[in-house]
Short mmCIF file of N, CA and C in Angstrom, two decimals:
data_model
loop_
_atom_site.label_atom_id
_atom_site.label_comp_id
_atom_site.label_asym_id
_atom_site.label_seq_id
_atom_site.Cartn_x
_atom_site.Cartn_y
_atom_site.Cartn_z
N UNK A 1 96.07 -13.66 51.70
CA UNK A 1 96.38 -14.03 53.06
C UNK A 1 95.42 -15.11 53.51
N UNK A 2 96.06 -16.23 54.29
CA UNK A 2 95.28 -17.20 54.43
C UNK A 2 95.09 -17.01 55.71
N UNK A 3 93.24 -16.80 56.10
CA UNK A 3 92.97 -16.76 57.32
C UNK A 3 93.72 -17.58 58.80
N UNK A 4 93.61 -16.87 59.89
CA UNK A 4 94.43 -17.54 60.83
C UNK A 4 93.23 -17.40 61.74
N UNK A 5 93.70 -17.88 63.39
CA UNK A 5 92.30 -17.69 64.27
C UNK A 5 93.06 -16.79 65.14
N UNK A 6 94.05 -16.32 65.47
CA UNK A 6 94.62 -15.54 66.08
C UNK A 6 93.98 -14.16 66.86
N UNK A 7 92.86 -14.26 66.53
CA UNK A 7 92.17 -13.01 67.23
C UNK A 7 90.45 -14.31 67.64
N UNK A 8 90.63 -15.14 67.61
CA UNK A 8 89.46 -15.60 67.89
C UNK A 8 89.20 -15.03 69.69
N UNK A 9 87.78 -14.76 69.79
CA UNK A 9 87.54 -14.27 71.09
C UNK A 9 87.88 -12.52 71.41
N UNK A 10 88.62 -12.42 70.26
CA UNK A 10 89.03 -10.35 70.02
C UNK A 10 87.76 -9.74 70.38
N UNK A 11 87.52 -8.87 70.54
CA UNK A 11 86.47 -7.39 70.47
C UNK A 11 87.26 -6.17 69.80
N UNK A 12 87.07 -6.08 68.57
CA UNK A 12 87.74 -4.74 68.00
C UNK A 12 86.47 -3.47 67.73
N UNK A 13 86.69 -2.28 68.16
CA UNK A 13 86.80 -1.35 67.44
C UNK A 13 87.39 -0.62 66.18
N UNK A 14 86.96 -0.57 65.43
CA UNK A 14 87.45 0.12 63.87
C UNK A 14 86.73 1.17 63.43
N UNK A 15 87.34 2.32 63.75
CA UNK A 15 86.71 3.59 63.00
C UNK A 15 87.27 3.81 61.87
N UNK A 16 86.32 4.54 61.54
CA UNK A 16 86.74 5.03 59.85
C UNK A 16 86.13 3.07 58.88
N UNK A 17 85.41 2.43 59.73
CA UNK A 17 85.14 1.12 58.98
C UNK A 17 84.64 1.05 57.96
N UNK A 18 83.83 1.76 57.45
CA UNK A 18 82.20 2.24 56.08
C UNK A 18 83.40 2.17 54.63
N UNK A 19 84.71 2.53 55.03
CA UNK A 19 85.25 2.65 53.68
C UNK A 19 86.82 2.03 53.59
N UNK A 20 87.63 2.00 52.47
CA UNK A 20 88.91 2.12 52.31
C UNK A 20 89.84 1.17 53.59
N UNK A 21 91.04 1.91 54.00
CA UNK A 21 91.75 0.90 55.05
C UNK A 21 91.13 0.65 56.30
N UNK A 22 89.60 1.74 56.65
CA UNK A 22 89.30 1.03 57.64
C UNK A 22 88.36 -0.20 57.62
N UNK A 23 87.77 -0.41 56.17
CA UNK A 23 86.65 -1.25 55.94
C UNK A 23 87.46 -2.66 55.76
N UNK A 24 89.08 -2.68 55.26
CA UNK A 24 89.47 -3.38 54.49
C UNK A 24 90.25 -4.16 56.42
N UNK A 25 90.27 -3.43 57.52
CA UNK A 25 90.68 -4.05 58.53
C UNK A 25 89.89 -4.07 59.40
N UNK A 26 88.53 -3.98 59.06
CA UNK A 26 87.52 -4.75 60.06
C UNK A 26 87.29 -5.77 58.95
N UNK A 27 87.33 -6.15 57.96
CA UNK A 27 87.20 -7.34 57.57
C UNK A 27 88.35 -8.08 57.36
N UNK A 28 89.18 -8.13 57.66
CA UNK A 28 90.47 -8.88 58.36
C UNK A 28 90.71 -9.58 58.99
N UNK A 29 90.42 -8.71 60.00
CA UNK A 29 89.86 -8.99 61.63
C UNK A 29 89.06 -9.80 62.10
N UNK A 30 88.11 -9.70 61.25
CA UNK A 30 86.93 -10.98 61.43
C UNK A 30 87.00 -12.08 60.54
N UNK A 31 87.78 -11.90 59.73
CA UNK A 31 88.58 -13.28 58.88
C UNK A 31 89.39 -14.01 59.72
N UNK A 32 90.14 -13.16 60.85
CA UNK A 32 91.14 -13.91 61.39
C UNK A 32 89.91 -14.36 62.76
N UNK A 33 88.90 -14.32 62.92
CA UNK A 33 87.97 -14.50 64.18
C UNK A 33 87.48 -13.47 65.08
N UNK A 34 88.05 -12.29 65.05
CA UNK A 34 87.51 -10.82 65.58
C UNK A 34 86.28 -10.62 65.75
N UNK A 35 85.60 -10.32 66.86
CA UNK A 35 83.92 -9.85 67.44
C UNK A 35 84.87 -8.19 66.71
N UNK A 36 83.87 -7.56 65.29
CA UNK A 36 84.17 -6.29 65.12
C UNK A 36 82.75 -4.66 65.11
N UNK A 37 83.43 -3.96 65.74
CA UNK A 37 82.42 -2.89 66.14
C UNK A 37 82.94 -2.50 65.01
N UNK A 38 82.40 -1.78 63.83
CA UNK A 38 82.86 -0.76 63.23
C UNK A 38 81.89 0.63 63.09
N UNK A 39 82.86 1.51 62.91
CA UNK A 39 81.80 3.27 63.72
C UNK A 39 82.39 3.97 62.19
N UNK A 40 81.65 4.61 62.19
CA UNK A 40 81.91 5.65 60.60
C UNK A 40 80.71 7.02 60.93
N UNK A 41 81.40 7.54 59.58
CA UNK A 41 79.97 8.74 59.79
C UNK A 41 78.99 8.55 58.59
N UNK A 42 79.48 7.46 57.81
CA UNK A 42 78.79 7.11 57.11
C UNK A 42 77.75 5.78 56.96
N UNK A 43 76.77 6.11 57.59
CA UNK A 43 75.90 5.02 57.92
C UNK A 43 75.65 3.89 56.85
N UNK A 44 74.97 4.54 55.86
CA UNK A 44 74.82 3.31 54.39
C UNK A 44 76.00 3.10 54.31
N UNK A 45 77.32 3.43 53.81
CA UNK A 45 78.41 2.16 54.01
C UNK A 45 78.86 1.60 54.87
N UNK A 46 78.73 2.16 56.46
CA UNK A 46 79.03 1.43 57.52
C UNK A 46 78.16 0.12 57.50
N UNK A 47 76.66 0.12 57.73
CA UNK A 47 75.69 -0.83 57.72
C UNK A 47 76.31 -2.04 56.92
N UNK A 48 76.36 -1.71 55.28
CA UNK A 48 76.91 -2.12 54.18
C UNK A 48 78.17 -3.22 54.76
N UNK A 49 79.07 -2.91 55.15
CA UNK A 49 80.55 -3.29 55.34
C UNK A 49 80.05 -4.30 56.58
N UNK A 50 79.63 -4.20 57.26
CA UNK A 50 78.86 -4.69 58.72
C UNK A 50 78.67 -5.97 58.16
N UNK A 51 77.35 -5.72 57.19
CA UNK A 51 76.43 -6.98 56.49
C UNK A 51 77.45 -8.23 55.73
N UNK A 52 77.67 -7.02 55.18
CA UNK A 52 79.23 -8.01 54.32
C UNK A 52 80.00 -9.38 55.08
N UNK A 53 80.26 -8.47 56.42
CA UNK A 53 81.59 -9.37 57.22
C UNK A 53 80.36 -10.46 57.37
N UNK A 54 78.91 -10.12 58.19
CA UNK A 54 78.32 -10.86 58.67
C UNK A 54 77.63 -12.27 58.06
N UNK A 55 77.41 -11.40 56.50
CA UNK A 55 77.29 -12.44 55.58
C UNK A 55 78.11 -13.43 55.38
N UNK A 56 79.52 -13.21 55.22
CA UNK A 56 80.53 -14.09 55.25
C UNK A 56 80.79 -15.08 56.09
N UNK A 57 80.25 -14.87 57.17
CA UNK A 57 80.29 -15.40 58.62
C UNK A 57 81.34 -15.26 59.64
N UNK A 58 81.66 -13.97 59.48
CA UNK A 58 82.08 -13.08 60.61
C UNK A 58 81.62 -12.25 61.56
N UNK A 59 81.82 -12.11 62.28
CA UNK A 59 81.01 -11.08 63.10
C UNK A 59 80.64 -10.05 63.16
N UNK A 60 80.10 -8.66 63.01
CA UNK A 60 80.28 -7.38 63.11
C UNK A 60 79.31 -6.43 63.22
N UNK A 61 79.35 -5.67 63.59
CA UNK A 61 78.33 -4.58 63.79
C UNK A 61 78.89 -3.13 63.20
N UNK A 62 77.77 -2.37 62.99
CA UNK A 62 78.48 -0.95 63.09
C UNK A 62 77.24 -0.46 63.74
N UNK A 63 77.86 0.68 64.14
CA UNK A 63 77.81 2.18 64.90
C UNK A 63 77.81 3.50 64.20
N UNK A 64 76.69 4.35 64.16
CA UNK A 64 77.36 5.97 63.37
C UNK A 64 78.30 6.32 64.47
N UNK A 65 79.81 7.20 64.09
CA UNK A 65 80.04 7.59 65.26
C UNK A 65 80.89 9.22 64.79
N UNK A 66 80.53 10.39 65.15
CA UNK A 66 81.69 11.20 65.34
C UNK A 66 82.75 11.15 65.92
N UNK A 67 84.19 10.98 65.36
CA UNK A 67 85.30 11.03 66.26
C UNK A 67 85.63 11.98 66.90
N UNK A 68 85.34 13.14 66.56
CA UNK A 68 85.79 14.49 67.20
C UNK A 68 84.65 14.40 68.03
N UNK A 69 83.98 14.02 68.47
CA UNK A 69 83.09 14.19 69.52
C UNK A 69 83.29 13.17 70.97
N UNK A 70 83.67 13.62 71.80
CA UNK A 70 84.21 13.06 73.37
C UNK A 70 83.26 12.04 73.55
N UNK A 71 82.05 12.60 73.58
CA UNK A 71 81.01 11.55 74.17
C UNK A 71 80.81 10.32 73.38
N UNK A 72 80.93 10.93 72.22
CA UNK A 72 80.44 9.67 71.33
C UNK A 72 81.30 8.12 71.84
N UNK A 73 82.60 8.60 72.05
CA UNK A 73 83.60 7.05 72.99
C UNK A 73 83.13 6.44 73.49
N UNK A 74 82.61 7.21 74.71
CA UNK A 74 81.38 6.19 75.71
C UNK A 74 81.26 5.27 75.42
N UNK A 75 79.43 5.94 74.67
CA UNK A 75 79.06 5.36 74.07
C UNK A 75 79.44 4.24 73.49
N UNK A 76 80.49 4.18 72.41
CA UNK A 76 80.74 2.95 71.45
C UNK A 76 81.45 1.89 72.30
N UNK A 77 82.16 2.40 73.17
CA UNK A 77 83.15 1.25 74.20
C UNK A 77 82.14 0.93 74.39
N UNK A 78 81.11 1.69 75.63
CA UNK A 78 80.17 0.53 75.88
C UNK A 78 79.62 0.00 75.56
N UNK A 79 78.80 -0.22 74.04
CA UNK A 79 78.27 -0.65 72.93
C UNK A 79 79.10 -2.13 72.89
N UNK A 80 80.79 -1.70 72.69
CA UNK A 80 81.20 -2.90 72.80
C UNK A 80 81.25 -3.74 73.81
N UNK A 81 81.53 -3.29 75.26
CA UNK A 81 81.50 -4.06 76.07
C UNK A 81 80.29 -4.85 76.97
N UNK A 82 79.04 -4.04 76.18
CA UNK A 82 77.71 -4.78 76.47
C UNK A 82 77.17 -5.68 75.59
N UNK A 83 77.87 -5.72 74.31
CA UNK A 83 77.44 -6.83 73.24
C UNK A 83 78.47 -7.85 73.78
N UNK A 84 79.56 -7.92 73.97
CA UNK A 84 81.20 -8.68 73.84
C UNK A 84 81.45 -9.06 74.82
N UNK A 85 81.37 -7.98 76.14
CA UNK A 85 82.21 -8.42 78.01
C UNK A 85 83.38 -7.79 77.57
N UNK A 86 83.75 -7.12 76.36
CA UNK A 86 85.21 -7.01 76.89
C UNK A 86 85.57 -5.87 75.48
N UNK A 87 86.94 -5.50 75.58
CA UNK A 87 87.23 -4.72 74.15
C UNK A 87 88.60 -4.99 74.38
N UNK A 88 89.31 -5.91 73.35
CA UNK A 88 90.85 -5.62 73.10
C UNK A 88 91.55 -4.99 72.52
N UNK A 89 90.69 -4.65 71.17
CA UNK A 89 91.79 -4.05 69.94
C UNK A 89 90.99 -2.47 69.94
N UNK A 90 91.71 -1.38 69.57
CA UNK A 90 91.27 -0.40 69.22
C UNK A 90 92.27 0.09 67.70
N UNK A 91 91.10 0.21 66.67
CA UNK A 91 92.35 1.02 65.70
C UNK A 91 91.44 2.24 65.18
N UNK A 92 92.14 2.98 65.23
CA UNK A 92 91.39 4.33 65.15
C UNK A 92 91.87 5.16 63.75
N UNK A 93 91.15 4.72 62.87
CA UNK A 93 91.68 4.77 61.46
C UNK A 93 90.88 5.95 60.79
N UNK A 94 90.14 6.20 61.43
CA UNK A 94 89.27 7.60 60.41
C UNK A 94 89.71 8.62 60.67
N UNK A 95 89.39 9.42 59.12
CA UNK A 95 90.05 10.17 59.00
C UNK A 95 88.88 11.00 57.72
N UNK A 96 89.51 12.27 56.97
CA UNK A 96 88.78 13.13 56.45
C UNK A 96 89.91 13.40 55.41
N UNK A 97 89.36 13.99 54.19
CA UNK A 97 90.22 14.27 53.34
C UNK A 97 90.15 15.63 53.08
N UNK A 98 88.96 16.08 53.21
CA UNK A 98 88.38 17.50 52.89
C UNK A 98 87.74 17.62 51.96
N UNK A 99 87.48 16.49 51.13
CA UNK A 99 86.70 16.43 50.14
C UNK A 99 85.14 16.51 50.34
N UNK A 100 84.42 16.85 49.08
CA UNK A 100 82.79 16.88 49.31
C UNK A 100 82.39 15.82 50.01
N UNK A 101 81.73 16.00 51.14
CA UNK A 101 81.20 14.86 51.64
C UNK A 101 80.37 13.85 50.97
N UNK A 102 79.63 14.64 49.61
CA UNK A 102 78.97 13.79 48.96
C UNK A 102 79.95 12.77 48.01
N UNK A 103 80.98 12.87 48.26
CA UNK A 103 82.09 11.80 47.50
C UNK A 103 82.27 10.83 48.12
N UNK A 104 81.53 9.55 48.32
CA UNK A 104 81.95 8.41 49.68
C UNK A 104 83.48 7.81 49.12
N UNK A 105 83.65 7.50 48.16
CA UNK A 105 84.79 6.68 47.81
C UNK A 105 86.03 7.56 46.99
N UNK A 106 87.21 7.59 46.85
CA UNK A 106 88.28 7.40 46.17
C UNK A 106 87.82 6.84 44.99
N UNK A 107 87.94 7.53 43.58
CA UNK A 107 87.80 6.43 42.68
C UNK A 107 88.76 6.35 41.21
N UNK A 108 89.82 7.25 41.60
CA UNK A 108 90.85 7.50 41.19
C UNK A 108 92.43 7.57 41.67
N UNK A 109 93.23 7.36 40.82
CA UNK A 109 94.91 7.67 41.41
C UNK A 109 94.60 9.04 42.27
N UNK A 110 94.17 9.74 41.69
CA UNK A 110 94.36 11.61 42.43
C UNK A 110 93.23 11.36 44.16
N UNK A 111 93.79 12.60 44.57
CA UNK A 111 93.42 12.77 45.78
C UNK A 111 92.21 12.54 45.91
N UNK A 112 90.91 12.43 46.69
CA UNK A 112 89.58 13.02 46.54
C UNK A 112 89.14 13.80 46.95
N UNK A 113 90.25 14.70 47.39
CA UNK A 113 89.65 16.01 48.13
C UNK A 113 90.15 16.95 47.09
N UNK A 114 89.86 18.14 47.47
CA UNK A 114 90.56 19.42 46.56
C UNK A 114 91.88 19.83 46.52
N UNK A 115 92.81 20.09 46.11
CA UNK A 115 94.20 20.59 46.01
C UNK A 115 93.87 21.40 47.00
N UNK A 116 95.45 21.41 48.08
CA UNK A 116 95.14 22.20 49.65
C UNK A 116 94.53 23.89 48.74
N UNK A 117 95.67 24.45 47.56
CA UNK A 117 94.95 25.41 47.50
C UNK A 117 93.60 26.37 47.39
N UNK A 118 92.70 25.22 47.39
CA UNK A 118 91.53 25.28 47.00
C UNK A 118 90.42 25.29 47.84
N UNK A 119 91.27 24.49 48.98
CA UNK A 119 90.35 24.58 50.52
C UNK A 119 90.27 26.01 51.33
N UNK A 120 88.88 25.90 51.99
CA UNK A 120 89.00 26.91 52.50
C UNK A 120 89.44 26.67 53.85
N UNK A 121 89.56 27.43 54.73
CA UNK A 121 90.64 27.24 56.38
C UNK A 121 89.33 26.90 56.88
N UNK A 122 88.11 26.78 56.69
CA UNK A 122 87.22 26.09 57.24
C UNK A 122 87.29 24.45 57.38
N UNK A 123 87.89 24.31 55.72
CA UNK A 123 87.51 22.54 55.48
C UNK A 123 89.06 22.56 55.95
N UNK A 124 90.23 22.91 55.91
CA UNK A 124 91.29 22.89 56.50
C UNK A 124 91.35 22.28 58.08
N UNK A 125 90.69 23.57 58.71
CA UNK A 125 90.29 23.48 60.39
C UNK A 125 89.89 22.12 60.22
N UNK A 126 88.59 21.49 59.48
CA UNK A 126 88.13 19.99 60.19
C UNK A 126 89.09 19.36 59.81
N UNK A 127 89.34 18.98 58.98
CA UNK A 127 90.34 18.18 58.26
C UNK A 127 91.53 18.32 59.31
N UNK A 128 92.04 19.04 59.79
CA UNK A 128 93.05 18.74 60.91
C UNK A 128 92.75 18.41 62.51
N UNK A 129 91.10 18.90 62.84
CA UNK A 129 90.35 18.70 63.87
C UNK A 129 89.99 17.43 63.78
N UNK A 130 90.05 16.11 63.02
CA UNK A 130 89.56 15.23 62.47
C UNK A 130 90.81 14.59 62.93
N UNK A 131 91.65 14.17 62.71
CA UNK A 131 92.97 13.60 62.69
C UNK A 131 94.21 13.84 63.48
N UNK A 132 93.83 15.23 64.38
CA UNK A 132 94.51 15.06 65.54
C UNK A 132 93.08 15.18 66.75
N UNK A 133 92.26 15.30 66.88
CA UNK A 133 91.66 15.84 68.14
C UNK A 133 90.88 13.83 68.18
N UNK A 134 90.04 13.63 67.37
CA UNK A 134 89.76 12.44 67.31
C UNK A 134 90.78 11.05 68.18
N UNK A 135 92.06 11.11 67.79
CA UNK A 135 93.06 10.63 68.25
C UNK A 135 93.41 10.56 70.44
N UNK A 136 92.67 11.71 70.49
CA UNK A 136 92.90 12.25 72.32
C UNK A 136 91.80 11.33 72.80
N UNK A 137 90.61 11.05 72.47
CA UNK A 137 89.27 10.25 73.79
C UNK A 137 90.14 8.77 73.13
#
């Protein structure tokens, strides 16, 4: 895809940014000219993905952020709107698989979490607390 400027002057938010489709559309975003916040719970690849865009000479920052956590929104809006003046885009892409947390990446065709049978209704509970409750602030 050949960069466009179509978001020049943007302010995006991108959660779930540190990895996979959310890492792969905050750097998009700032290909196409996007000011990008990106929030993860994973700090060393969030930072990581950040540096990347910035190196390139795009814009971006990250944020640690819990999605299931209300407050944490605040926070990051205003994060954005005190670096930026403004926030246009929101994509709210994170998400959980249920896999070991110590697994940062996918590095296979197969899932990276455990076969549902294998989960317990604990990692179940987040894993669905993650992907619908996150979705409400």
């Amino acid at each position: 895809m050949q960069p466009g400027k179509g978001l020049v002057g943007k302010v995006a938010i991108v959660t779930g940014g540190a990895s996979g489709i959310g890492a792969e559309t905050a750097r998009v975003f700032a290909l196409h000219g996007a000011k990008v916040l990106l929030t993860d719970s994973n700090a060393a690849l969030g930072k990581s993905v950040a540096s990347e865009i910035s190196d390139s000479g795009g814009t971006a920052a990250f944020a640690a952020q819990d999605v299931c956590d209300e407050a944490s929104w605040a926070t990051i809006v205003a994060q954005a709107e005190e670096n930026h003046g403004r926030l246009d885009i929101l994509c709210n892409i994170a998400g959980i698989s249920g896999r070991d947390p110590k697994m940062n990446i996918q590095t296979s065709v197969t899932t990276a979490g455990p076969p549902l049978i294998e989960q317990t209704l604990e990692q179940w509970n987040r894993v669905r607390r993650s992907t619908r409750k996150a979705r409400l602030w």
